[in-house]
JSON list of N, CA and C in Angstrom, two decimals:
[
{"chain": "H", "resi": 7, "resn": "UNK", "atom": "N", "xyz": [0.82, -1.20, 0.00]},
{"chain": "H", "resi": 7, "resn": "UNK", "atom": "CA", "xyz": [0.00, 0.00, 0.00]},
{"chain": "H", "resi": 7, "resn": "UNK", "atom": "C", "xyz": [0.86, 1.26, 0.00]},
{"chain": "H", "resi": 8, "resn": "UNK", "atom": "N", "xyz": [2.07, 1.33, 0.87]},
{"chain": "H", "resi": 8, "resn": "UNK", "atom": "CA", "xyz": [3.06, 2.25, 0.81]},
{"chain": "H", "resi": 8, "resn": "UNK", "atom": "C", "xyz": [3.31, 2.65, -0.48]},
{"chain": "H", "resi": 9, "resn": "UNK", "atom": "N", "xyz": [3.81, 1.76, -1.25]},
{"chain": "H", "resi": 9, "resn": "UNK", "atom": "CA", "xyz": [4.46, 1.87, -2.48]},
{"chain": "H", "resi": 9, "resn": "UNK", "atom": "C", "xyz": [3.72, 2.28, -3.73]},
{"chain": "H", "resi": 10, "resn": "UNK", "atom": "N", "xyz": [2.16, 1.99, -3.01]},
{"chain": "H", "resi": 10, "resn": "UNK", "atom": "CA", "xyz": [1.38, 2.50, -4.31]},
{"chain": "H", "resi": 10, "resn": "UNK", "atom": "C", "xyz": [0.86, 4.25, -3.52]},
{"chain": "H", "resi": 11, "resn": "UNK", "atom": "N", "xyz": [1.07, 4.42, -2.65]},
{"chain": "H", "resi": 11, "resn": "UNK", "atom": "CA", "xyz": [0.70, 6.00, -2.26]},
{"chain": "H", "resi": 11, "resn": "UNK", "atom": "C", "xyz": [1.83, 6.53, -2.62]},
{"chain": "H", "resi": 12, "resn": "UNK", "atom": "N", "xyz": [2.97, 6.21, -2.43]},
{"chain": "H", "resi": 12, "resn": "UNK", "atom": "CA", "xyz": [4.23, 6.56, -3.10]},
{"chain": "H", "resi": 12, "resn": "UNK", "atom": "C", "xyz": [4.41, 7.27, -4.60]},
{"chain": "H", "resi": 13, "resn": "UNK", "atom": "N", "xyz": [4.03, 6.05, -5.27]},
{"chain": "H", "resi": 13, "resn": "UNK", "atom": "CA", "xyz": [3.76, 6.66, -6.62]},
{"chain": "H", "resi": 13, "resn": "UNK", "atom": "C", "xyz": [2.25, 7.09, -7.27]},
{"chain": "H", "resi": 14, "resn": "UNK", "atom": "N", "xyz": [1.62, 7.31, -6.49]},
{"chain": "H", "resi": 14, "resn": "UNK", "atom": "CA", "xyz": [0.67, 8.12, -6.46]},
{"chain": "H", "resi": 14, "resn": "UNK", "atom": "C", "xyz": [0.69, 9.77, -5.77]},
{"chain": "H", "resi": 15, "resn": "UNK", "atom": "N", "xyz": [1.90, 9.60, -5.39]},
{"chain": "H", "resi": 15, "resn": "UNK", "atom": "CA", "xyz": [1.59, 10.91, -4.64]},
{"chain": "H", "resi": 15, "resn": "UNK", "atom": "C", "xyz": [2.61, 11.53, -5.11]},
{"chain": "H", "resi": 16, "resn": "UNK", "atom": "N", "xyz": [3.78, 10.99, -6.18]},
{"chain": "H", "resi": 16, "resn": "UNK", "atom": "CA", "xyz": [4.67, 11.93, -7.21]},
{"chain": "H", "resi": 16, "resn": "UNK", "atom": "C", "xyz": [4.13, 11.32, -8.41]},
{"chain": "H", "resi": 17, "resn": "UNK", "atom": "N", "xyz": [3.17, 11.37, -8.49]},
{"chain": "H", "resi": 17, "resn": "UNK", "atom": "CA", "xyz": [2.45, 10.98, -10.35]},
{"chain": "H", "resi": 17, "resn": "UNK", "atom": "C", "xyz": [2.90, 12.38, -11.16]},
{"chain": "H", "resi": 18, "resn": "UNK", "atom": "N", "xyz": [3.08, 12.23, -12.37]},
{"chain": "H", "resi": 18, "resn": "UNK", "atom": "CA", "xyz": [2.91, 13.21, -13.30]},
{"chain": "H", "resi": 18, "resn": "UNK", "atom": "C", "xyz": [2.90, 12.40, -14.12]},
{"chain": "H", "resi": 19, "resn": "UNK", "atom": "N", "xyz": [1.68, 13.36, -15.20]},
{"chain": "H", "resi": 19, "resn": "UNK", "atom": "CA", "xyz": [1.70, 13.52, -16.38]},
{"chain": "H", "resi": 19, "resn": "UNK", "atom": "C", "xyz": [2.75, 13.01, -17.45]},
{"chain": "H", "resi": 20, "resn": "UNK", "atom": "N", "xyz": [2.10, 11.98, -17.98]},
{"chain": "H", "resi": 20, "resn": "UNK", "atom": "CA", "xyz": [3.58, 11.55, -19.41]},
{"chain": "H", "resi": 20, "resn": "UNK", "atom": "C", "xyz": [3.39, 12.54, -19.98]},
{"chain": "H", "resi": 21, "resn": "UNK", "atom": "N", "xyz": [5.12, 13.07, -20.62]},
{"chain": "H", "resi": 21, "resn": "UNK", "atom": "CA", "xyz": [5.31, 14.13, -20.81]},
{"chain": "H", "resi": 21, "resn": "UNK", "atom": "C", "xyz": [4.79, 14.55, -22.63]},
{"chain": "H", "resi": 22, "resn": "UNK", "atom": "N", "xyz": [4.38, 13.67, -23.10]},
{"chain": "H", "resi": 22, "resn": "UNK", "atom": "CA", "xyz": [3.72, 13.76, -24.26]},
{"chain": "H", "resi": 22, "resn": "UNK", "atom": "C", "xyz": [1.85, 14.50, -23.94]},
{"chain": "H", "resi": 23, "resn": "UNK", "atom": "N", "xyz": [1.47, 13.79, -22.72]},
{"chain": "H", "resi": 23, "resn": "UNK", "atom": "CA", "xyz": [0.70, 13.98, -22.31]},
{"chain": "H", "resi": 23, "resn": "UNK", "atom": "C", "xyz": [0.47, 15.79, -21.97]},
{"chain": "H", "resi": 24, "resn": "UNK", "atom": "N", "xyz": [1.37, 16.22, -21.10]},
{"chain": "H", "resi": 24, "resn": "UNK", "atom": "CA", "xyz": [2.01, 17.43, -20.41]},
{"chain": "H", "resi": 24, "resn": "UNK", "atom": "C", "xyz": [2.15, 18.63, -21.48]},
{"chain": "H", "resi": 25, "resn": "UNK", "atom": "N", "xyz": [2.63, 17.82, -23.08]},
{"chain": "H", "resi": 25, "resn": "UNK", "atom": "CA", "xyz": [2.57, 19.13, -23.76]},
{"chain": "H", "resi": 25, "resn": "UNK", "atom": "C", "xyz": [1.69, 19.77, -24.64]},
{"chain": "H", "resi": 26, "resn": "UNK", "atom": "N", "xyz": [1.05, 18.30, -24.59]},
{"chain": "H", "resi": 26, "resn": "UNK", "atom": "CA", "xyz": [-0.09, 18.62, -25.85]},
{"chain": "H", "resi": 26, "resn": "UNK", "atom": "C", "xyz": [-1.39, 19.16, -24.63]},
{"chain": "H", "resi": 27, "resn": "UNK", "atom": "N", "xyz": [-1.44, 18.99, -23.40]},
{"chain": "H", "resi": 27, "resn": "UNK", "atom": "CA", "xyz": [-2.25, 19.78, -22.54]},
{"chain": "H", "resi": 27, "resn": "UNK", "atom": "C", "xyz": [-1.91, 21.13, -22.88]},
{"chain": "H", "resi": 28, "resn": "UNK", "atom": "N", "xyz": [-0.14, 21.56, -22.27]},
{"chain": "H", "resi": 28, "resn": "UNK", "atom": "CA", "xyz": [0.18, 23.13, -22.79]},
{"chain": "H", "resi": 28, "resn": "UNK", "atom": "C", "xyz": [-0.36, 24.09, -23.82]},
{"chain": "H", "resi": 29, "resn": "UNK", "atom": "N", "xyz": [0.28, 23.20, -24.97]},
{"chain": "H", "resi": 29, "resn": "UNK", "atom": "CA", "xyz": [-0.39, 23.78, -26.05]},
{"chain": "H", "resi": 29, "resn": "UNK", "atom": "C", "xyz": [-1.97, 24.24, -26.18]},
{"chain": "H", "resi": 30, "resn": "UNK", "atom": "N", "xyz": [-2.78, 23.05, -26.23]},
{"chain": "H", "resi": 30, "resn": "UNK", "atom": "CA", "xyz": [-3.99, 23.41, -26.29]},
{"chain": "H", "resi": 30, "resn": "UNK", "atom": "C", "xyz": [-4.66, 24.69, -25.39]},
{"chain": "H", "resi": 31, "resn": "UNK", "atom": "N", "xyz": [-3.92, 24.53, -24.19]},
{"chain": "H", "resi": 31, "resn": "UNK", "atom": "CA", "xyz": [-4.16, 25.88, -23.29]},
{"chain": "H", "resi": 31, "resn": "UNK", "atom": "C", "xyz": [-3.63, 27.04, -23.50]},
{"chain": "H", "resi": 32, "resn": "UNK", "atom": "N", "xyz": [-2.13, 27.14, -24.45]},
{"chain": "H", "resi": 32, "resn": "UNK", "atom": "CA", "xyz": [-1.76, 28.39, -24.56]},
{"chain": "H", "resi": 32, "resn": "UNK", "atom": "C", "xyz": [-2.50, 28.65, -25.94]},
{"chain": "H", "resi": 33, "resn": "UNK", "atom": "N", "xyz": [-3.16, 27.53, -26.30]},
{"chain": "H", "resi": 33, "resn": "UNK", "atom": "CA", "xyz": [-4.02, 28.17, -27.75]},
{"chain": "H", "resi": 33, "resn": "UNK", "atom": "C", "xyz": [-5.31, 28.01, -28.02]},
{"chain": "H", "resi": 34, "resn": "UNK", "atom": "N", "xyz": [-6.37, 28.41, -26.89]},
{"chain": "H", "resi": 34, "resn": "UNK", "atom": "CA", "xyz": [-7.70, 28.20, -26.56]},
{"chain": "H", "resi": 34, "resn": "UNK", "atom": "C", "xyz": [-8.37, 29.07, -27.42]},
{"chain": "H", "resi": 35, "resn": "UNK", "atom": "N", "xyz": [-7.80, 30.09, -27.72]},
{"chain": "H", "resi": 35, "resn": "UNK", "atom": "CA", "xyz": [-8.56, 31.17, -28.55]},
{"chain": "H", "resi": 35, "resn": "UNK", "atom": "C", "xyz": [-8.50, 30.45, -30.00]},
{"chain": "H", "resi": 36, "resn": "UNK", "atom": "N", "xyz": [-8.39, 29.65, -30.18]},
{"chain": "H", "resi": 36, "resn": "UNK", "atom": "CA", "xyz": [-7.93, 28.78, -31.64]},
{"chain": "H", "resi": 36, "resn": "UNK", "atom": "C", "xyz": [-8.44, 27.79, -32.18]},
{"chain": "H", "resi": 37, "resn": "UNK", "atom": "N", "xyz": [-8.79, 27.10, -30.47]},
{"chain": "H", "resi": 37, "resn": "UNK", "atom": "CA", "xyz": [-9.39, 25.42, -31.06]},
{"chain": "H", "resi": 37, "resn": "UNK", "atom": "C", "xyz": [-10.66, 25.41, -31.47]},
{"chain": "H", "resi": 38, "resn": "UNK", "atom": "N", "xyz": [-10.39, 24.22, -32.52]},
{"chain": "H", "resi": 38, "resn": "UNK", "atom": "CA", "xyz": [-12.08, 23.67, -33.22]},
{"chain": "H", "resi": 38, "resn": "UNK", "atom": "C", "xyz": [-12.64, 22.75, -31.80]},
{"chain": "H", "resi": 39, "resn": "UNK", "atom": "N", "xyz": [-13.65, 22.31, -32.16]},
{"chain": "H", "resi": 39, "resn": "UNK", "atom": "CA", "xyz": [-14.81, 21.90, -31.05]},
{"chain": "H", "resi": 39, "resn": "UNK", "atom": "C", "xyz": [-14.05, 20.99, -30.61]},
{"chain": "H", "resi": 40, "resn": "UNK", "atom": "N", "xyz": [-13.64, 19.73, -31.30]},
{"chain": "H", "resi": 40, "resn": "UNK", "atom": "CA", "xyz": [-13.10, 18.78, -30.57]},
{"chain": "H", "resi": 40, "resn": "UNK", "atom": "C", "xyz": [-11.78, 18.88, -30.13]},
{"chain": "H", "resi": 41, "resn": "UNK", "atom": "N", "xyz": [-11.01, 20.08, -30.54]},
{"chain": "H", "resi": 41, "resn": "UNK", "atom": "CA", "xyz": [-10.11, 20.16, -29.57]},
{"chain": "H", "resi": 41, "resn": "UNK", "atom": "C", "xyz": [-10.34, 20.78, -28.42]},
{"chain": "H", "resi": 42, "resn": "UNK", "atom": "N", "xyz": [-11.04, 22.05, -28.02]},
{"chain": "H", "resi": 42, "resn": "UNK", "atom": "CA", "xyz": [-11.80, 21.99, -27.25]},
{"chain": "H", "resi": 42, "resn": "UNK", "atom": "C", "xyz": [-12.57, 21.00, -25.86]},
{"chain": "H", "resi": 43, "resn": "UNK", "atom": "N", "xyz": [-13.14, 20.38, -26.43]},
{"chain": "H", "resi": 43, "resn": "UNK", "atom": "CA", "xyz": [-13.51, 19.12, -26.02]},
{"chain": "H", "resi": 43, "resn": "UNK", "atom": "C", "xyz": [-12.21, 18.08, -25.33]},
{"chain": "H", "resi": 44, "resn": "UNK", "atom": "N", "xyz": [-10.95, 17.94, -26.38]},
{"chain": "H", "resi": 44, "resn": "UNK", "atom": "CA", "xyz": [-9.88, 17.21, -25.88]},
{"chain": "H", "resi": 44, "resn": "UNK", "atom": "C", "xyz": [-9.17, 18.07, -24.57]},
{"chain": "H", "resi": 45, "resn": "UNK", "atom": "N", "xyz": [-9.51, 19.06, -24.75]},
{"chain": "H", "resi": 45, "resn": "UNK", "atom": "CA", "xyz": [-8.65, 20.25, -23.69]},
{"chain": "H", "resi": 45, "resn": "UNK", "atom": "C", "xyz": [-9.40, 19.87, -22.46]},
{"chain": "H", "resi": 46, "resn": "UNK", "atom": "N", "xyz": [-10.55, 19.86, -22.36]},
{"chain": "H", "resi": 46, "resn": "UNK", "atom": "CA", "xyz": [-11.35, 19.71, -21.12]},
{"chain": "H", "resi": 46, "resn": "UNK", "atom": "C", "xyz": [-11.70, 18.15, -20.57]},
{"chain": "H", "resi": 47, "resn": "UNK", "atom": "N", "xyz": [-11.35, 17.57, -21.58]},
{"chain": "H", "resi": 47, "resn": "UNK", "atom": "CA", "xyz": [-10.81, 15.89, -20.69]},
{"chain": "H", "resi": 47, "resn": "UNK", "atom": "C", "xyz": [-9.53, 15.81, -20.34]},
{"chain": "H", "resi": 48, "resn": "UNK", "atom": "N", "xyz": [-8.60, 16.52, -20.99]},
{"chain": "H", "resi": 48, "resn": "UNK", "atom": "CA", "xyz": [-7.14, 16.96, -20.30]},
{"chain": "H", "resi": 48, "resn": "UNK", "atom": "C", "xyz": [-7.52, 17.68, -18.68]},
{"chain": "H", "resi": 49, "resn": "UNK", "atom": "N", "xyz": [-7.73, 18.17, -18.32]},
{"chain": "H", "resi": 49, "resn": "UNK", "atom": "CA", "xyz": [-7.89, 19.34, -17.23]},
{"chain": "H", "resi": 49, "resn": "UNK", "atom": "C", "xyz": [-8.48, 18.33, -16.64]},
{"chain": "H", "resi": 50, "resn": "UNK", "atom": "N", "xyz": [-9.51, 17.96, -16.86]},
{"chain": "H", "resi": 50, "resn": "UNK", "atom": "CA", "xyz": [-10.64, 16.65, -16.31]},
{"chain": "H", "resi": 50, "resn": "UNK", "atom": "C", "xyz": [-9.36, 15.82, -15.94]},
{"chain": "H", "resi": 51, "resn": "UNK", "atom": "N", "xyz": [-8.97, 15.71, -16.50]},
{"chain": "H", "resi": 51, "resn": "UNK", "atom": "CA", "xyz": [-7.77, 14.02, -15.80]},
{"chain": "H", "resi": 51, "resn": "UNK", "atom": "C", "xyz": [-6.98, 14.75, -15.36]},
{"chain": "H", "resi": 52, "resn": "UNK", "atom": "N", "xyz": [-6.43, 16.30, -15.68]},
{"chain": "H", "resi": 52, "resn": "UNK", "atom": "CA", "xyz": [-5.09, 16.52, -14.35]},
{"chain": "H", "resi": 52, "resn": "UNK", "atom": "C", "xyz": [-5.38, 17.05, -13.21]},
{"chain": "H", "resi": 53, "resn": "UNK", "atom": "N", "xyz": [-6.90, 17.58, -12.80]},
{"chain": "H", "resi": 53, "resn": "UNK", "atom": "CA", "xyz": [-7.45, 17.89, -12.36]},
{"chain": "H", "resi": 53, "resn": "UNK", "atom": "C", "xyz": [-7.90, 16.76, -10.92]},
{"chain": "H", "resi": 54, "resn": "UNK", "atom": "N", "xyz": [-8.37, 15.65, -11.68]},
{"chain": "H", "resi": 54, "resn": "UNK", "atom": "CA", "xyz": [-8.39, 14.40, -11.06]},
{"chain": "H", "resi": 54, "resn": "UNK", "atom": "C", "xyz": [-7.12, 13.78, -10.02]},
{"chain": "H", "resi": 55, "resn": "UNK", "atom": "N", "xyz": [-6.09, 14.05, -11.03]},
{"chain": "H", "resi": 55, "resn": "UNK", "atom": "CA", "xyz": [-4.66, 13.34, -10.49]},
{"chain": "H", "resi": 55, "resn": "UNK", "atom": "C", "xyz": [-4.05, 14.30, -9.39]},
{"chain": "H", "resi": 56, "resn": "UNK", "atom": "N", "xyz": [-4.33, 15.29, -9.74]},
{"chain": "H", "resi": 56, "resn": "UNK", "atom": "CA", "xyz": [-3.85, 16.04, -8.38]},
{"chain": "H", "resi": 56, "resn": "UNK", "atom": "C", "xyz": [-4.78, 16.14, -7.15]},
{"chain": "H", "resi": 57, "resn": "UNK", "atom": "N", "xyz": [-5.81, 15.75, -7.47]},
{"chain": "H", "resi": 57, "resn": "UNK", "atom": "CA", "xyz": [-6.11, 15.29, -6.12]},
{"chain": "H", "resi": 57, "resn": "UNK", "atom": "C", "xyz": [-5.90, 14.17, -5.75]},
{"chain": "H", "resi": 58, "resn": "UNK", "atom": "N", "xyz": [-5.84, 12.74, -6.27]},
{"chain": "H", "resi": 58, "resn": "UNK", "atom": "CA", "xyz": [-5.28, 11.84, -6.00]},
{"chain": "H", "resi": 58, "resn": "UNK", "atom": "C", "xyz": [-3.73, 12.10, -5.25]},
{"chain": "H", "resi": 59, "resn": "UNK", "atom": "N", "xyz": [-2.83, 13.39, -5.76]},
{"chain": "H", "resi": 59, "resn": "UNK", "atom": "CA", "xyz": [-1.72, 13.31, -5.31]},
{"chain": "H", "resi": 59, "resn": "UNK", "atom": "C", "xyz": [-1.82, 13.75, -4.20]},
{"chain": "H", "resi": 60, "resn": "UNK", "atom": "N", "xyz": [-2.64, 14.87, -3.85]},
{"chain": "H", "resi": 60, "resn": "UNK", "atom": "CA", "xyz": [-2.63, 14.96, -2.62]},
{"chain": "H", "resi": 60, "resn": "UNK", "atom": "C", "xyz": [-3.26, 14.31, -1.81]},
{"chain": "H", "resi": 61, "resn": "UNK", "atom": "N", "xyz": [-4.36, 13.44, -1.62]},
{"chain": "H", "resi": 61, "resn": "UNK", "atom": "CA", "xyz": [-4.64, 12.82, -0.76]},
{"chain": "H", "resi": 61, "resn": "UNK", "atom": "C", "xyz": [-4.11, 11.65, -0.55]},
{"chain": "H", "resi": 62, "resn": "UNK", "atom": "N", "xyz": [-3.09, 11.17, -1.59]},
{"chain": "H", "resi": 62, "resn": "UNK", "atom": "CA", "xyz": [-1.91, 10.26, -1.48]},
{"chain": "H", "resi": 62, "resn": "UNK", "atom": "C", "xyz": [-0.73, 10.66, -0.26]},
{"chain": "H", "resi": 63, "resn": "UNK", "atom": "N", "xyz": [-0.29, 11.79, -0.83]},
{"chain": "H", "resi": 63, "resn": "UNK", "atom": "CA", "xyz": [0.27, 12.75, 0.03]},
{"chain": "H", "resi": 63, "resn": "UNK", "atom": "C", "xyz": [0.24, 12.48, 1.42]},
{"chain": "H", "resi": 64, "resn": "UNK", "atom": "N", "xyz": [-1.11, 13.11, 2.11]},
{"chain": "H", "resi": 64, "resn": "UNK", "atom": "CA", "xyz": [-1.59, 13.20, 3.21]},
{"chain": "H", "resi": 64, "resn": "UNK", "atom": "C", "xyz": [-1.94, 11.90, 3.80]},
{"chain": "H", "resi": 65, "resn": "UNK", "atom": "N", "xyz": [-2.08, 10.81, 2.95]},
{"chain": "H", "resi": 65, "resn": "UNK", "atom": "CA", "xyz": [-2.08, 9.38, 3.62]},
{"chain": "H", "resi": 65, "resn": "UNK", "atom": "C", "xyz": [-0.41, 8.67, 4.48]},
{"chain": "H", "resi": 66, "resn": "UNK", "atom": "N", "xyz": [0.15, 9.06, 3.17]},
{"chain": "H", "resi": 66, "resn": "UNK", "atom": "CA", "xyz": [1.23, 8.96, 3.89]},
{"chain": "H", "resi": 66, "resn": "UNK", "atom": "C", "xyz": [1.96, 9.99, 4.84]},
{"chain": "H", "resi": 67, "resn": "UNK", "atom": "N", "xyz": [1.36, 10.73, 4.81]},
{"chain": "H", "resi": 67, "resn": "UNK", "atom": "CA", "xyz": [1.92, 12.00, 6.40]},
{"chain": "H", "resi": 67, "resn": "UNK", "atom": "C", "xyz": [1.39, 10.96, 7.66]},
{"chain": "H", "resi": 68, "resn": "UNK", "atom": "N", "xyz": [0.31, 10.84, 7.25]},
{"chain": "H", "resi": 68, "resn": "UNK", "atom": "CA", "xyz": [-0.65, 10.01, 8.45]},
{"chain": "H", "resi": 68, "resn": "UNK", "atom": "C", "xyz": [0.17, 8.60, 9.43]},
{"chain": "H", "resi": 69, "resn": "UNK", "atom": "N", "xyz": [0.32, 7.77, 7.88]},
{"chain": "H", "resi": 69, "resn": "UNK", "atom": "CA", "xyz": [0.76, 6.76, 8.05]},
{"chain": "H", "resi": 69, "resn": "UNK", "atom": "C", "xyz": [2.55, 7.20, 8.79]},
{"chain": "H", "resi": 70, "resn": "UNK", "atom": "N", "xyz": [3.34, 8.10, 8.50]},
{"chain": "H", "resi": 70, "resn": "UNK", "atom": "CA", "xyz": [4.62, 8.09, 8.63]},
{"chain": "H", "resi": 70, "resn": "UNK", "atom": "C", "xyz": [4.51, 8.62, 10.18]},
{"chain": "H", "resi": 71, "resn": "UNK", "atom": "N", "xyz": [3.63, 9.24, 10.78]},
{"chain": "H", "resi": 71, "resn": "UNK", "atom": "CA", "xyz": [3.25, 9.24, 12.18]},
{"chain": "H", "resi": 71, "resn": "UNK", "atom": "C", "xyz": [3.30, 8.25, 12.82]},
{"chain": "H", "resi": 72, "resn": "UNK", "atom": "N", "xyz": [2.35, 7.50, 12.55]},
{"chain": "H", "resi": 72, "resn": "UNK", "atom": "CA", "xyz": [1.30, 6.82, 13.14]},
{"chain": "H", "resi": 72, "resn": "UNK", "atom": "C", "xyz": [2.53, 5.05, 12.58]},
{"chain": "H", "resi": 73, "resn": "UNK", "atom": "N", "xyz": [2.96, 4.81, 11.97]},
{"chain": "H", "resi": 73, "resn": "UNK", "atom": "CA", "xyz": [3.35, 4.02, 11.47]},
{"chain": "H", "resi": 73, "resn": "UNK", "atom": "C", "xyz": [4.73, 3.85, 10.87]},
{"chain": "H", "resi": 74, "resn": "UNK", "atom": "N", "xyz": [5.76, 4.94, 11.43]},
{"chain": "H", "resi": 74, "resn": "UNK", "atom": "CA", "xyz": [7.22, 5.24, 10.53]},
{"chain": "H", "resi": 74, "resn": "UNK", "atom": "C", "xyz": [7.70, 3.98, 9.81]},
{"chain": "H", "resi": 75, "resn": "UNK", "atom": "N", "xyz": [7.60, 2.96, 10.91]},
{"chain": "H", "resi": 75, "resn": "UNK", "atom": "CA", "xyz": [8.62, 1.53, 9.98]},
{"chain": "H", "resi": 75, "resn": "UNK", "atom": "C", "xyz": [7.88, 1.02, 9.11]},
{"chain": "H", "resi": 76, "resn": "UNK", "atom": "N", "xyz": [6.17, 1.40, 8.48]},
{"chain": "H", "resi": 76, "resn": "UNK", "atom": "CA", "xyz": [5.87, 1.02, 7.30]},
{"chain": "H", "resi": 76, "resn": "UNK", "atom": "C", "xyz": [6.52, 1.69, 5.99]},
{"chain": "H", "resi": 77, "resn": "UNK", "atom": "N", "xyz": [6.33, 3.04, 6.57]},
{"chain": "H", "resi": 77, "resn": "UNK", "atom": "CA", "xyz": [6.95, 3.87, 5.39]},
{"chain": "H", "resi": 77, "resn": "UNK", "atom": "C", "xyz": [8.89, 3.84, 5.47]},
{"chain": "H", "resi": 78, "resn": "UNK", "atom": "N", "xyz": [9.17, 3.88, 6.31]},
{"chain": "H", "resi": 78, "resn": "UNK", "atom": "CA", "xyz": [10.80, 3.89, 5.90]},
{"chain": "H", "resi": 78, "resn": "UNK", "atom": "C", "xyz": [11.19, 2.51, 5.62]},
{"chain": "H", "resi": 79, "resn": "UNK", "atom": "N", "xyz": [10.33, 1.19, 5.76]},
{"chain": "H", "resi": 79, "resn": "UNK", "atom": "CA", "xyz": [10.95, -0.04, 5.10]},
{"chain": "H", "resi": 79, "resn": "UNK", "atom": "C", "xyz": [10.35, -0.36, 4.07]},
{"chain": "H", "resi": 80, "resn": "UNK", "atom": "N", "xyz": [9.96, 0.64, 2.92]},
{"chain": "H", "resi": 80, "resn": "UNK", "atom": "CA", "xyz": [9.11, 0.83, 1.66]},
{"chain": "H", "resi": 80, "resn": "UNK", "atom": "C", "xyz": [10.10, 1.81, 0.81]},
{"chain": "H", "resi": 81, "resn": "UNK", "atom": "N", "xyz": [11.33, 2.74, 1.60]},
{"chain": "H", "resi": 81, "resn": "UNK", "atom": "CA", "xyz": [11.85, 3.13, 0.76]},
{"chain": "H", "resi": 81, "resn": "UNK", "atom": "C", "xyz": [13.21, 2.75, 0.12]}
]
């Protein structure tokens, strides 16, 4: 469980993923409908993942209290 809050809680974006989000956002005044559309299931999923990261995050604050030798014999 450690190991999956772990990498849940430094997730990012594949970086193919990361630029074609950029773009579409630094060029909103531009897009046709379905890019549009692709822009806002982008945001929709990074939107998503960062909260996953943080409440990944904060699980393991919890756990590294409450539990140190789970988390330091996970790293």
């Amino acid at each position: 469980c450690v190991h999956t809050l772990s990498r849940m809680a430094s997730y990012r974006l594949p970086n193919a993923l990361d630029q074609r989000l950029l773009w579409l956002s630094e060029n909103k005044e531009r897009l046709d409908e379905a890019q549009r559309e692709e822009l806002a299931a982008f945001v929709e999923l990074a939107d998503h993942r960062a909260l996953d990261k943080v409440q990944a995050k904060a699980v393991l604050e919890q756990l590294t209290r409450i539990h140190p030798e789970l988390v330091s014999a996970s790293s």
